[in-house]
Coordinates of C-alpha atoms in Angstrom, one line a residue:
Chain A
M1 CA 117.4 -37.6 52.8
S2 CA 118.8 -41.6 53.9
R3 CA 118.6 -40.0 57.8
P4 CA 117.4 -37.3 58.7
A5 CA 118.8 -36.1 61.8
L6 CA 121.0 -34.9 60.2
Y7 CA 121.0 -30.8 60.7
G8 CA 123.1 -30.1 58.0
L9 CA 126.9 -30.6 55.8
L10 CA 128.9 -28.1 57.1
A11 CA 132.0 -27.0 54.3
E12 CA 135.3 -25.5 55.7
F13 CA 137.3 -22.6 54.1
T14 CA 139.8 -20.4 54.2
N15 CA 139.3 -17.1 53.1
P16 CA 136.1 -15.6 52.4
T17 CA 136.8 -15.4 48.2
D18 CA 136.4 -18.8 48.2
L19 CA 133.2 -18.4 50.4
V20 CA 131.9 -16.2 48.2
A21 CA 132.5 -18.4 44.8
A22 CA 130.6 -21.3 46.6
V23 CA 127.5 -19.4 48.2
H24 CA 127.5 -18.5 44.5
K25 CA 127.9 -22.1 43.0
A26 CA 125.2 -23.9 46.0
R27 CA 122.9 -20.7 44.1
E28 CA 122.9 -22.1 41.0
A29 CA 122.6 -25.8 42.2
G30 CA 119.8 -24.6 43.4
Y31 CA 119.9 -24.9 47.2
R32 CA 118.0 -22.4 48.8
A33 CA 117.9 -23.3 53.3
M34 CA 121.6 -22.7 53.6
D35 CA 123.4 -20.1 55.6
A36 CA 127.2 -18.9 55.8
Y37 CA 129.5 -18.2 58.4
T38 CA 132.4 -15.9 58.9
P39 CA 134.5 -14.3 61.6
Y40 CA 133.7 -11.1 60.2
P41 CA 130.6 -9.0 58.4
V42 CA 131.1 -9.9 54.8
E43 CA 128.6 -7.6 52.4
E44 CA 129.2 -10.2 49.6
V45 CA 128.5 -13.1 51.4
A46 CA 125.5 -11.4 52.4
E47 CA 125.1 -10.6 48.4
A48 CA 125.8 -13.6 47.5
L49 CA 123.1 -15.1 49.2
H50 CA 120.4 -13.1 48.8
V51 CA 119.5 -11.4 51.5
H52 CA 117.5 -8.4 52.2
D53 CA 116.2 -7.8 55.2
R54 CA 114.9 -4.3 55.9
R55 CA 112.3 -4.6 59.1
L56 CA 114.7 -3.0 61.5
P57 CA 115.2 0.2 60.0
L58 CA 111.5 0.5 60.1
I59 CA 111.9 -0.9 63.8
V60 CA 114.6 2.2 65.0
L61 CA 111.8 4.9 63.2
I62 CA 109.1 3.5 64.7
G63 CA 110.5 3.2 68.1
G64 CA 111.9 7.5 67.8
I65 CA 108.8 8.6 66.9
V66 CA 107.1 6.4 70.1
G67 CA 110.1 7.9 71.9
G68 CA 109.4 11.9 71.5
C69 CA 106.1 11.3 71.4
A70 CA 105.9 9.8 74.9
G71 CA 108.9 12.7 75.9
Y72 CA 106.6 15.4 74.7
A73 CA 103.3 13.8 76.0
L74 CA 104.8 13.6 79.3
Q75 CA 105.8 16.6 79.8
F76 CA 102.7 18.2 78.5
W77 CA 100.8 16.2 80.5
T78 CA 102.9 16.5 83.8
S79 CA 103.0 20.9 83.6
T80 CA 99.5 21.8 82.2
I81 CA 97.0 19.7 83.2
D82 CA 98.1 17.3 86.1
Y83 CA 100.7 19.0 87.8
P84 CA 100.1 23.2 86.1
I85 CA 102.3 26.3 89.1
N86 CA 101.4 29.5 87.2
I87 CA 104.8 31.1 87.7
G88 CA 104.3 34.9 86.8
G89 CA 101.8 34.4 84.1
R90 CA 104.3 32.5 81.9
P91 CA 102.3 29.7 79.7
L92 CA 102.0 26.1 81.3
H93 CA 102.6 24.9 77.6
S94 CA 106.1 26.1 77.5
W95 CA 107.2 24.2 74.2
P96 CA 110.4 25.2 73.4
A97 CA 111.4 24.3 76.9
F98 CA 110.4 20.7 77.0
I99 CA 112.3 20.2 73.7
P100 CA 116.2 19.0 74.6
I101 CA 114.2 15.7 77.0
T102 CA 111.5 15.0 74.5
F103 CA 114.8 14.8 72.2
E104 CA 116.8 12.8 74.5
T105 CA 113.8 10.3 74.9
T106 CA 113.1 10.3 71.1
I107 CA 117.3 8.6 71.0
L108 CA 117.1 6.3 73.9
V109 CA 113.7 4.5 72.7
A110 CA 115.1 4.4 68.9
A111 CA 118.5 2.8 71.0
I112 CA 116.9 0.2 73.2
S113 CA 114.5 -0.3 69.3
A114 CA 117.8 -1.1 67.0
V115 CA 119.4 -3.3 70.0
L116 CA 116.6 -5.0 70.9
G117 CA 115.1 -5.6 67.7
M118 CA 118.4 -6.7 65.9
L119 CA 118.4 -9.8 69.1
A120 CA 115.1 -10.1 67.9
L121 CA 115.3 -10.1 64.6
N122 CA 118.3 -12.7 64.6
G123 CA 116.8 -14.8 67.7
L124 CA 119.7 -14.0 69.6
P125 CA 119.6 -15.4 72.7
T126 CA 120.2 -19.0 70.7
P127 CA 121.2 -21.3 74.0
Y128 CA 121.5 -24.3 72.0
H129 CA 122.4 -24.7 67.7
P130 CA 123.3 -27.6 66.7
L131 CA 125.9 -25.8 64.6
F132 CA 128.3 -26.0 67.9
N133 CA 127.9 -29.6 67.5
A134 CA 130.4 -29.6 64.6
P135 CA 133.7 -29.5 65.9
R136 CA 135.6 -27.3 63.5
F137 CA 132.9 -24.8 63.3
A138 CA 134.1 -23.5 67.3
L139 CA 137.2 -21.7 64.3
A140 CA 133.9 -19.4 62.4
T141 CA 134.9 -16.9 65.1
D142 CA 138.6 -17.1 64.5
D143 CA 139.6 -17.0 61.1
R144 CA 137.3 -19.7 59.2
F145 CA 134.7 -19.3 56.7
F146 CA 131.6 -22.1 57.4
L147 CA 128.9 -22.8 54.3
C148 CA 126.6 -24.6 55.7
I149 CA 123.8 -26.0 53.5
E150 CA 120.7 -27.6 55.4
A151 CA 119.1 -30.3 55.8
T152 CA 115.2 -29.1 55.3
D153 CA 115.9 -27.7 51.7
A154 CA 114.6 -29.5 49.0
L155 CA 117.5 -30.7 46.8
F156 CA 119.4 -31.4 50.4
D157 CA 120.5 -35.4 49.5
E158 CA 123.5 -36.9 52.1
Q159 CA 125.6 -38.8 49.1
E160 CA 124.5 -36.0 47.0
T161 CA 125.6 -32.7 48.5
L162 CA 128.3 -34.1 50.1
R163 CA 130.0 -34.6 46.6
F164 CA 128.8 -31.3 45.3
L165 CA 130.8 -29.7 48.9
Q166 CA 133.8 -31.8 48.3
R167 CA 134.0 -30.5 44.7
L168 CA 133.8 -26.6 45.8
E169 CA 137.2 -27.7 46.9
P170 CA 137.0 -27.2 50.7
R171 CA 139.4 -27.4 52.8
S172 CA 136.9 -29.4 54.8
V173 CA 133.5 -31.1 55.2
S174 CA 131.2 -31.9 58.1
E175 CA 128.4 -33.3 59.7
V176 CA 126.1 -31.1 61.7
E177 CA 124.6 -33.6 64.0
P178 CA 121.1 -32.3 65.4
Chain B
M1 CA 146.7 -22.0 62.4
S2 CA 145.8 -20.3 59.3
E3 CA 148.2 -20.0 55.9
P4 CA 150.8 -17.1 56.5
G5 CA 149.6 -13.1 54.9
K6 CA 149.1 -13.1 51.6
H7 CA 149.4 -9.2 50.1
T8 CA 146.4 -9.0 47.8
G9 CA 145.6 -6.0 49.2
P10 CA 145.6 -2.3 47.0
A11 CA 149.1 -0.1 47.5
G12 CA 149.8 0.3 50.8
P13 CA 149.3 4.0 52.5
T14 CA 151.4 6.9 51.6
R15 CA 151.1 7.9 56.1
A16 CA 151.7 5.0 58.4
P17 CA 149.5 2.5 58.4
V18 CA 146.6 1.9 60.3
I19 CA 148.0 -1.8 61.1
Q20 CA 151.2 -3.5 61.0
P21 CA 151.8 -5.5 57.8
G22 CA 152.1 -9.6 58.2
H23 CA 148.6 -9.9 59.8
T24 CA 146.3 -13.0 58.7
F25 CA 143.3 -12.9 60.9
G26 CA 144.2 -15.5 62.9
S27 CA 147.3 -13.8 64.4
V28 CA 144.8 -10.5 65.2
T29 CA 142.6 -12.8 67.0
D30 CA 145.2 -14.3 68.8
R31 CA 147.2 -11.6 70.3
I32 CA 144.5 -9.0 71.7
S33 CA 142.1 -12.2 72.8
S34 CA 145.4 -13.2 74.4
V35 CA 145.6 -10.3 76.4
V36 CA 142.7 -11.9 78.0
L37 CA 142.7 -14.8 78.2
S38 CA 146.5 -15.4 79.7
E39 CA 146.9 -16.6 83.0
R40 CA 149.8 -14.1 83.7
M41 CA 148.9 -10.3 83.7
P42 CA 151.7 -7.3 83.1
R43 CA 153.2 -6.2 86.3
L44 CA 152.2 -2.2 85.6
W45 CA 148.6 -3.9 85.7
W46 CA 149.2 -5.2 89.0
L47 CA 150.4 -1.5 89.2
G48 CA 147.8 0.4 88.0
L49 CA 144.6 -1.8 89.8
G50 CA 146.0 -1.9 93.0
V51 CA 146.4 2.4 92.7
G52 CA 143.1 2.2 91.2
F53 CA 141.6 0.2 94.4
L54 CA 143.4 2.2 97.2
L55 CA 142.1 5.5 95.5
V56 CA 138.3 3.6 95.3
T57 CA 139.2 2.9 99.5
V58 CA 139.7 6.3 99.6
L59 CA 136.3 7.5 98.4
L60 CA 134.2 5.0 100.6
V61 CA 135.8 6.5 103.0
A62 CA 134.6 10.8 102.0
V63 CA 131.8 9.0 100.7
T64 CA 131.1 7.5 104.2
H65 CA 132.1 10.4 105.7
L66 CA 128.9 12.9 103.3
F67 CA 126.6 10.6 104.2
M68 CA 127.3 11.0 108.2
K69 CA 127.5 14.3 108.3
G70 CA 126.1 15.6 105.4
T71 CA 127.6 18.1 101.7
G72 CA 128.7 20.6 104.5
I73 CA 132.5 18.4 105.3
W74 CA 132.9 20.3 101.5
G75 CA 134.2 23.5 100.7
V76 CA 130.4 24.5 99.1
N77 CA 128.4 27.5 100.5
V78 CA 126.9 30.5 99.5
P79 CA 128.4 32.0 97.5
V80 CA 129.5 30.0 95.9
G81 CA 127.3 27.0 95.9
W82 CA 128.2 25.2 93.2
G83 CA 132.1 23.5 93.7
F84 CA 134.0 20.7 93.2
A85 CA 130.9 18.4 92.6
I86 CA 129.8 20.1 89.4
I87 CA 133.4 21.1 88.2
C88 CA 134.3 17.5 88.3
F89 CA 131.3 16.5 86.8
V90 CA 131.3 18.1 84.1
W91 CA 135.1 17.3 83.6
W92 CA 134.3 13.5 83.9
V93 CA 130.9 13.8 81.0
G94 CA 133.7 15.4 79.0
I95 CA 136.8 12.4 78.7
G96 CA 133.1 10.2 77.9
H97 CA 132.4 12.5 74.9
A98 CA 135.6 10.8 73.0
G99 CA 134.7 7.9 73.0
T100 CA 131.0 8.4 71.6
L101 CA 133.3 10.9 68.9
I102 CA 135.6 7.8 67.9
S103 CA 133.7 5.2 68.2
A104 CA 129.6 7.1 66.7
I105 CA 131.5 10.0 64.6
L106 CA 134.1 8.0 63.0
L107 CA 132.1 4.8 62.2
L108 CA 129.9 7.0 59.8
L109 CA 132.6 8.7 58.3
N110 CA 134.4 5.6 57.2
Q111 CA 137.8 6.6 59.4
D112 CA 139.2 2.9 59.4
W113 CA 142.0 4.2 62.4
R114 CA 138.9 4.4 65.1
T115 CA 138.9 0.1 64.7
S116 CA 141.7 -0.3 66.9
I117 CA 140.7 2.4 70.0
N118 CA 136.7 2.1 70.0
R119 CA 137.0 -0.8 71.8
F120 CA 138.5 1.3 75.0
A121 CA 137.1 4.6 74.3
E122 CA 133.7 3.6 74.6
A123 CA 134.9 1.0 78.0
M124 CA 136.4 5.0 78.8
T125 CA 133.3 6.9 78.5
L126 CA 131.2 4.5 80.5
F127 CA 133.8 4.4 83.5
A128 CA 133.4 8.1 83.1
V129 CA 129.9 8.5 83.2
A130 CA 129.7 6.6 85.6
C131 CA 132.6 8.9 88.0
A132 CA 130.3 12.0 87.0
G133 CA 127.0 10.3 87.5
L134 CA 127.6 10.3 90.9
Y135 CA 129.0 13.9 91.7
P136 CA 125.4 15.6 90.8
I137 CA 124.2 12.4 93.5
L138 CA 126.4 13.2 96.2
H139 CA 125.2 17.0 95.8
L140 CA 121.6 16.0 96.3
G141 CA 121.7 16.5 100.3
R142 CA 119.9 13.9 100.5
P143 CA 121.1 11.2 97.8
W144 CA 119.0 8.1 99.5
L145 CA 116.0 9.9 97.8
A146 CA 118.2 11.1 94.0
Y147 CA 115.1 8.8 92.6
W148 CA 112.7 12.0 92.7
L149 CA 114.2 13.2 90.5
F150 CA 112.5 10.3 87.7
P151 CA 109.5 11.3 86.7
Y152 CA 107.0 8.6 88.3
P153 CA 103.5 8.5 90.1
N154 CA 104.0 9.5 93.1
T155 CA 102.2 9.8 96.3
M156 CA 103.6 13.2 96.8
G157 CA 101.2 14.1 93.7
M158 CA 104.4 16.3 92.2
W159 CA 106.0 16.2 89.1
P160 CA 109.7 17.3 88.0
Q161 CA 110.2 20.8 87.0
F162 CA 110.7 19.9 83.1
R163 CA 112.0 23.5 82.5
S164 CA 114.7 22.8 84.1
P165 CA 117.9 22.4 82.9
L166 CA 118.9 19.8 85.8
I167 CA 115.9 18.2 84.6
W168 CA 116.9 18.2 81.3
D169 CA 120.4 16.9 82.3
V170 CA 118.9 13.6 84.2
F171 CA 116.9 12.7 81.3
A172 CA 120.6 13.5 78.5
V173 CA 123.4 12.2 80.9
S174 CA 120.8 9.7 82.1
T175 CA 119.9 8.5 77.6
Y176 CA 123.8 8.8 77.0
A177 CA 125.3 6.2 80.2
S178 CA 122.4 3.8 78.4
V179 CA 122.9 4.3 74.8
S180 CA 126.8 4.7 75.7
A181 CA 126.6 0.7 77.3
M182 CA 123.9 -0.9 74.6
F183 CA 126.6 0.8 71.5
W184 CA 130.0 -1.3 73.5
Y185 CA 128.2 -4.2 73.9
V186 CA 126.5 -4.9 70.5
G187 CA 130.1 -4.1 69.9
L188 CA 131.4 -7.1 72.5
I189 CA 128.9 -9.6 70.6
P190 CA 130.7 -11.2 68.7
D191 CA 134.2 -10.9 70.4
L192 CA 132.5 -12.6 73.0
A193 CA 131.9 -15.8 70.8
T194 CA 135.6 -15.5 70.5
L195 CA 136.5 -15.6 73.8
R196 CA 133.8 -18.1 74.4
D197 CA 135.0 -20.3 71.7
R198 CA 138.7 -20.0 72.9
S199 CA 138.9 -19.8 77.6
P200 CA 140.6 -22.7 78.4
S201 CA 138.3 -22.9 81.2
R202 CA 135.1 -24.6 82.1
A203 CA 134.0 -20.9 83.8
G204 CA 134.9 -19.2 81.3
R205 CA 133.5 -20.8 78.2
V206 CA 130.3 -20.5 80.1
I207 CA 130.5 -17.0 81.0
Y208 CA 131.5 -15.3 78.3
G209 CA 128.7 -18.0 75.9
M210 CA 126.0 -16.4 78.0
L211 CA 127.3 -12.5 77.3
A212 CA 127.7 -14.0 73.1
M213 CA 124.5 -15.2 73.7
G214 CA 124.3 -17.8 70.8
W215 CA 126.5 -16.5 67.8
R216 CA 127.7 -18.1 65.4
G217 CA 128.2 -15.5 62.8
S218 CA 125.6 -16.0 60.6
A219 CA 125.6 -13.4 57.5
R220 CA 122.0 -12.9 58.0
H221 CA 122.8 -12.2 61.5
W222 CA 125.8 -9.7 60.5
H223 CA 124.0 -8.0 57.6
R224 CA 120.9 -6.9 61.4
Y225 CA 124.1 -6.2 63.4
E226 CA 125.8 -3.9 60.7
T227 CA 122.3 -2.4 60.1
A228 CA 122.0 -2.2 64.0
Y229 CA 125.4 -0.6 64.9
L230 CA 125.1 1.6 62.1
L231 CA 121.9 3.4 63.6
L232 CA 122.7 3.0 67.1
A233 CA 126.4 5.4 65.7
A234 CA 124.4 7.3 64.0
L235 CA 121.8 7.7 67.1
A236 CA 125.1 8.5 69.7
A237 CA 126.5 10.6 66.9
P238 CA 124.0 14.0 67.3
L239 CA 122.9 12.2 71.6
V240 CA 127.0 13.1 72.4
V241 CA 126.5 16.3 71.0
S242 CA 122.8 17.2 72.7
V243 CA 124.6 15.9 76.5
H244 CA 127.0 18.9 76.4
T245 CA 125.0 21.1 75.3
V246 CA 122.5 20.3 78.2
V247 CA 125.3 20.5 80.1
S248 CA 126.0 23.4 79.2
F249 CA 122.6 24.7 80.1
D250 CA 122.6 24.0 83.4
F251 CA 124.7 27.0 83.3
A252 CA 124.0 29.4 80.6
V253 CA 120.5 29.2 80.8
S254 CA 121.6 31.4 84.3
V255 CA 121.6 35.0 84.6
V256 CA 124.9 34.3 86.1
P257 CA 127.0 36.9 84.8
G258 CA 130.5 34.6 82.7
W259 CA 128.1 31.6 82.5
H260 CA 124.6 34.1 80.2
A261 CA 126.1 33.0 77.5
T262 CA 125.2 31.7 73.7
I263 CA 129.0 29.9 73.1
F264 CA 128.6 28.0 76.1
P265 CA 127.1 25.1 73.6
P266 CA 129.3 24.8 71.0
Y267 CA 132.5 25.9 73.5
F268 CA 131.4 23.6 75.8
V269 CA 131.1 20.4 73.4
A270 CA 134.7 21.2 71.7
G271 CA 136.2 21.5 74.9
A272 CA 134.8 18.5 75.7
I273 CA 136.4 16.5 72.9
F274 CA 139.7 18.0 73.2
S275 CA 139.6 16.5 76.6
G276 CA 138.3 13.6 75.9
F277 CA 140.5 12.8 73.5
A278 CA 143.5 13.4 75.9
M279 CA 142.2 11.0 77.9
V280 CA 142.9 8.4 75.2
L281 CA 146.2 9.7 74.5
T282 CA 146.8 9.4 78.2
L283 CA 144.9 5.7 78.2
A284 CA 146.5 4.3 74.9
I285 CA 149.6 5.7 74.6
P286 CA 151.1 3.6 77.8
L287 CA 148.3 0.6 77.6
R288 CA 149.6 0.0 74.0
V289 CA 153.9 -0.7 75.3
M290 CA 152.0 -2.6 78.9
F291 CA 150.2 -5.0 75.9
G292 CA 152.8 -4.8 73.4
L293 CA 150.1 -4.1 70.6
E294 CA 151.9 -1.1 68.7
D295 CA 150.9 -3.2 65.8
F296 CA 147.4 -2.2 66.1
V297 CA 147.7 1.2 68.1
T298 CA 149.6 2.7 65.6
M299 CA 152.0 5.7 65.5
R300 CA 149.4 6.4 62.6
H301 CA 146.3 6.2 65.3
L302 CA 148.5 8.5 67.8
D303 CA 148.9 11.6 65.5
N304 CA 145.4 11.2 64.3
M305 CA 144.7 11.7 67.8
A306 CA 146.8 14.6 68.5
R307 CA 145.4 16.5 65.3
V308 CA 142.0 16.5 66.3
M309 CA 143.2 17.4 70.2
L310 CA 144.8 20.6 68.4
A311 CA 141.6 21.8 66.4
T312 CA 139.3 21.0 68.9
G313 CA 141.9 23.2 70.7
L314 CA 141.1 25.8 69.2
V315 CA 137.8 25.6 68.8
V316 CA 138.3 26.3 72.6
A317 CA 140.9 29.1 72.6
Y318 CA 138.7 30.7 70.3
G319 CA 135.2 29.8 73.4
Y320 CA 137.9 32.5 75.8
M321 CA 138.3 34.7 73.2
T322 CA 135.0 34.6 72.3
E323 CA 133.8 35.2 76.0
T324 CA 136.2 38.3 76.5
F325 CA 135.7 39.5 73.4
M326 CA 131.4 39.5 74.7
A327 CA 132.4 40.9 78.8
W328 CA 133.3 44.4 76.2
Y329 CA 131.2 44.3 73.5
S330 CA 128.3 44.0 75.8
A331 CA 129.1 47.4 77.7
N332 CA 127.9 45.3 80.9
P333 CA 129.7 46.6 83.7
F334 CA 129.1 42.8 85.6
E335 CA 130.3 40.7 82.5
T336 CA 133.9 43.3 82.7
Y337 CA 133.8 43.4 86.1
M338 CA 133.5 39.4 85.1
I339 CA 136.7 39.2 82.8
M340 CA 138.9 41.6 84.4
N341 CA 138.3 39.3 88.1
R342 CA 138.8 36.3 85.5
F343 CA 142.8 38.0 84.4
G344 CA 143.4 40.3 87.9
G345 CA 141.4 38.6 90.6
P346 CA 141.2 36.3 93.5
Y347 CA 142.0 32.9 90.6
S348 CA 143.5 34.8 88.2
V349 CA 146.2 32.1 88.5
A350 CA 143.9 29.3 87.8
Y351 CA 143.0 31.6 84.9
W352 CA 146.1 32.0 83.5
S353 CA 147.4 27.7 84.4
L354 CA 144.1 27.0 81.8
I355 CA 144.7 29.1 78.9
F356 CA 148.9 27.9 79.2
C357 CA 147.6 24.0 79.0
N358 CA 144.6 24.9 76.9
V359 CA 146.1 27.2 74.6
L360 CA 150.3 27.2 74.8
M361 CA 150.9 23.5 75.0
P362 CA 148.5 22.1 72.5
Q363 CA 150.0 24.4 69.7
L364 CA 153.3 22.1 70.3
L365 CA 151.5 19.8 68.4
W366 CA 151.0 21.1 64.7
F367 CA 154.7 20.1 64.8
R368 CA 155.0 16.8 63.0
R369 CA 158.0 15.9 65.4
V370 CA 155.7 16.8 68.5
R371 CA 153.3 14.6 67.0
A372 CA 156.1 11.6 66.5
N373 CA 157.3 11.6 69.7
V374 CA 155.5 9.8 72.6
P375 CA 156.5 10.7 75.7
L376 CA 155.7 14.7 74.8
L377 CA 152.2 13.4 73.5
F378 CA 151.9 12.0 76.9
V379 CA 153.1 14.9 78.2
I380 CA 151.0 17.3 76.8
S381 CA 147.7 14.8 77.3
I382 CA 148.2 15.0 80.0
V383 CA 148.4 18.8 80.7
V384 CA 145.8 19.4 78.4
N385 CA 143.4 16.8 80.7
I386 CA 144.3 20.0 84.0
G387 CA 143.4 22.2 81.9
M388 CA 140.5 21.1 81.5
W389 CA 139.6 20.5 85.0
L390 CA 140.9 24.2 86.0
E391 CA 138.5 25.3 82.7
R392 CA 135.9 24.1 85.2
Y393 CA 137.0 25.2 88.1
V394 CA 137.4 28.9 86.7
I395 CA 134.4 28.6 84.9
V396 CA 132.2 27.5 88.2
V397 CA 133.8 30.1 91.4
T398 CA 135.4 33.0 89.3
S399 CA 131.4 33.8 88.2
L400 CA 129.4 32.7 91.4
H401 CA 132.0 34.7 94.2
R402 CA 131.9 38.2 93.0
D403 CA 128.4 38.1 91.5
F404 CA 126.0 41.5 91.3
L405 CA 126.6 42.5 95.6
P406 CA 130.2 42.7 96.5
S407 CA 127.9 42.4 100.0
S408 CA 128.0 38.4 98.9
W409 CA 131.4 37.5 97.3
G410 CA 133.5 35.7 99.3
M411 CA 136.2 33.2 98.3
Y412 CA 135.6 29.4 97.4
S413 CA 138.4 26.8 98.2
G414 CA 137.8 22.3 98.2
T415 CA 138.9 20.8 101.8
I416 CA 140.5 18.1 102.3
W417 CA 137.1 15.6 101.5
D418 CA 136.8 17.3 97.7
W419 CA 139.9 16.5 97.3
A420 CA 139.6 13.4 98.4
T421 CA 136.3 12.4 97.0
F422 CA 138.2 13.3 93.1
A423 CA 141.1 11.5 93.6
G424 CA 138.3 8.7 94.6
T425 CA 136.6 8.4 91.7
I426 CA 139.8 8.7 89.9
G427 CA 140.2 5.4 91.7
L428 CA 137.1 3.8 90.3
F429 CA 137.5 4.8 87.0
L430 CA 141.1 3.1 86.8
S431 CA 140.2 0.1 88.6
L432 CA 137.3 -0.2 86.2
L433 CA 139.7 0.2 83.0
F434 CA 141.8 -1.8 84.4
L435 CA 139.2 -5.0 85.2
F436 CA 138.2 -4.1 81.9
I437 CA 141.0 -5.1 80.6
R438 CA 141.8 -8.0 82.1
F439 CA 137.8 -9.3 81.2
L440 CA 136.4 -8.4 77.6
P441 CA 139.2 -7.9 74.8
M442 CA 140.2 -3.7 74.8
I443 CA 140.7 -3.3 71.1
S444 CA 137.6 -4.2 68.2
I445 CA 138.9 -8.9 67.2
F446 CA 136.3 -8.5 64.8
E447 CA 136.9 -4.9 62.8
M448 CA 140.9 -5.8 63.3
R449 CA 140.5 -8.5 61.3
T450 CA 137.9 -6.8 58.6
L451 CA 142.2 -4.7 58.0
V452 CA 143.9 -7.6 57.5
P453 CA 145.1 -7.9 53.6
E454 CA 142.9 -10.3 53.3
A455 CA 139.9 -9.8 53.9
E456 CA 139.0 -8.3 51.1
V457 CA 136.6 -10.2 48.6
R458 CA 138.7 -10.3 45.6
E459 CA 136.9 -10.3 41.8
E460 CA 138.0 -13.6 39.9
S461 CA 136.7 -16.3 41.6
P462 CA 138.4 -19.6 41.6

C-alpha cells in the first residue's frame, strides 16, 4: 500500500453481465473487501458477492410481536384496570373487540421496524461517502454498473489491483479519494 | 449516453408489452426524470394545478366558515347525522385503496405491469387518505380536540372506548396513512438518488441529496432494500383489506336496517378497489398523454386495469344483490321496508343512478374494443367514480332518514357548504397530485430499468 490515502479503485461496466463476471473473477483472485453498485437491484451481483443478511426479517418479526402485544396490553389495561366501565354487566375483558386495533398496531410497528431496520443496517443516512468523489460514479444511479475494490482489502495494492481490474475490460477505472 | 438497446431478452409477450421496445437504461432515466428536471411544464399542468388551487381556496373558505359557525352549516340533522362528511370520507379512503393494491398485492403476485403505475397510484393513495382524514376531524364539532381520539394519559383520567368501531377507524386510517407514506418513501429513495445525481441546480442536488440519504446503489444495500420492500408489501396487503373492513364496521356494527349486514366488509373492500382503479384510470389516461409517457403506460396497463375494474365491479354488483336478497329472506319488516324505500322512495333516483353507474356501465368492459378505446375508458372510469360516491350516499342517507319510528323520519340534502367542502377536497387532491408530478418522478425509474431487455444477466459470461 504505497498510498494509504486511497479509498479504493472503481471499475465501470456498461451492463450487468460484465459486472457479475467481474465480481466472480475478483472473488477468485481473493479479493473480499469490495462492493458493487448498480442502478437497480441485480440479484446475481448480490449472490456473486456472497451477501447474506437475514437480520431484517427477524427485526420485522420482533417489531410485529412487540406492536401486537403493546396494542393489546393498552386496551386490556385501560378497559379492565385503569378505567373500567360497567355497561349492562358486559365483560370488561371483551377481547374480540380488541382485535382490530391489535392488528393495526402489529402492522404499524412491524412496518416502522422494516423501514428503520433497513436504513440502520444500510448505514443510511450517509451524508458523506468517498465514492461520491469519483466523477463518473453519478452514473451508478443512471445506466452504469460499478465494482469498487477497497483499500482495506488484504490483497489491495494500488498497481497490482489496477492491473487486475484493467484485465476485466471495464469501460474505465478510477481512483477513489477517501 | 449508453449504447443502443440490445434485444437479447426472451421472445416478446403475445399481448401488448409493458414497455415499448427500444428503450435502454439511459432512455428510461432520461424520459422519466426529464419531467421533474425540465424548466417548463406543459400548459395542461398549469391548468390542472390552477383549478386545484382555486378549489383549495374554496376549501379554506368552507372550513373557516365551519370553524366559526359549527357543523350547523352542513345539512346534517336528526335523523341523518352522518351526511357528506361520512360519504366523502368513505369515498376518499376507498379511492386510496387501489394504490396499495397495485403497489403491494401486485408486487407479491409478481405482476410486472404494476411497475409503471405504482408510484403515482401510491401518491394517489396518500393524497386521497389526506382528503379522507379531514372529514372526521371537521365533523367533530370541536376539531381542535381531535387528539382526544388517541390514547394518551390525560388530566381527565379517561381513555378512548376501544370497543367502538369509530376508535378502530382512528387506528386503521392513521396506520394506513403512516404505512402508505413509508412504503412510498422507501420506493422513492433510489429515484431521489437519480435526481440528486442529475439535477442541474445546486438547490436540487442539496434537497434531493438530503432526501436520498446518501443512497449509492450498493449491492449490499439493494439486498436489504428488496427484503424491506417485500416485507412492507406483505404487511400492506392485509392492512388495506383491514382498513376498509374497519370502515364498513362503522356501519355494520350498528343495528340500523341496511347497515347491519355481514356482507359489508367484503362488499366495501371490493367497492374500494373498484373505485380506486377507476380513479387510477381517470388520472393515468390524461397524464400519459400530457407528458408523453405512452411508452411506459401502455395499452396493456389500461386493459389490465379495465379488467380489474370489471371483476371488482361484479363483486360490488353481487353485494347489491345480496342486500336485496337478505331484505326478502330475513323476513324482517324493517329490512324489507329499507330496500323498498331505496327502490321507490324519495332517493330512488340516486339508487337507480348508482345501479347504472356501477353495475350496467362496467359491463361494457367485457368487450376488447371498449377496453382498447381510451376516451371511452376515461368516460367509464369517471362514471364509476360518480357511481361509487352515489353508493355511499344511498347507504348513509336512505338507511338513516327512515329508521324504526315514522315519527323520527326526515329528509336530508347537502347544503352549499357540504358541496363546497367536497369540491375543496377534490382541489386539495388535484393540487397535491400536480405538485407531486412536478417535484418527484411519477414513475418508478429504477423499477422501469429492470424491464429493459439488457437488464437480465446473460448466462454465458464473456
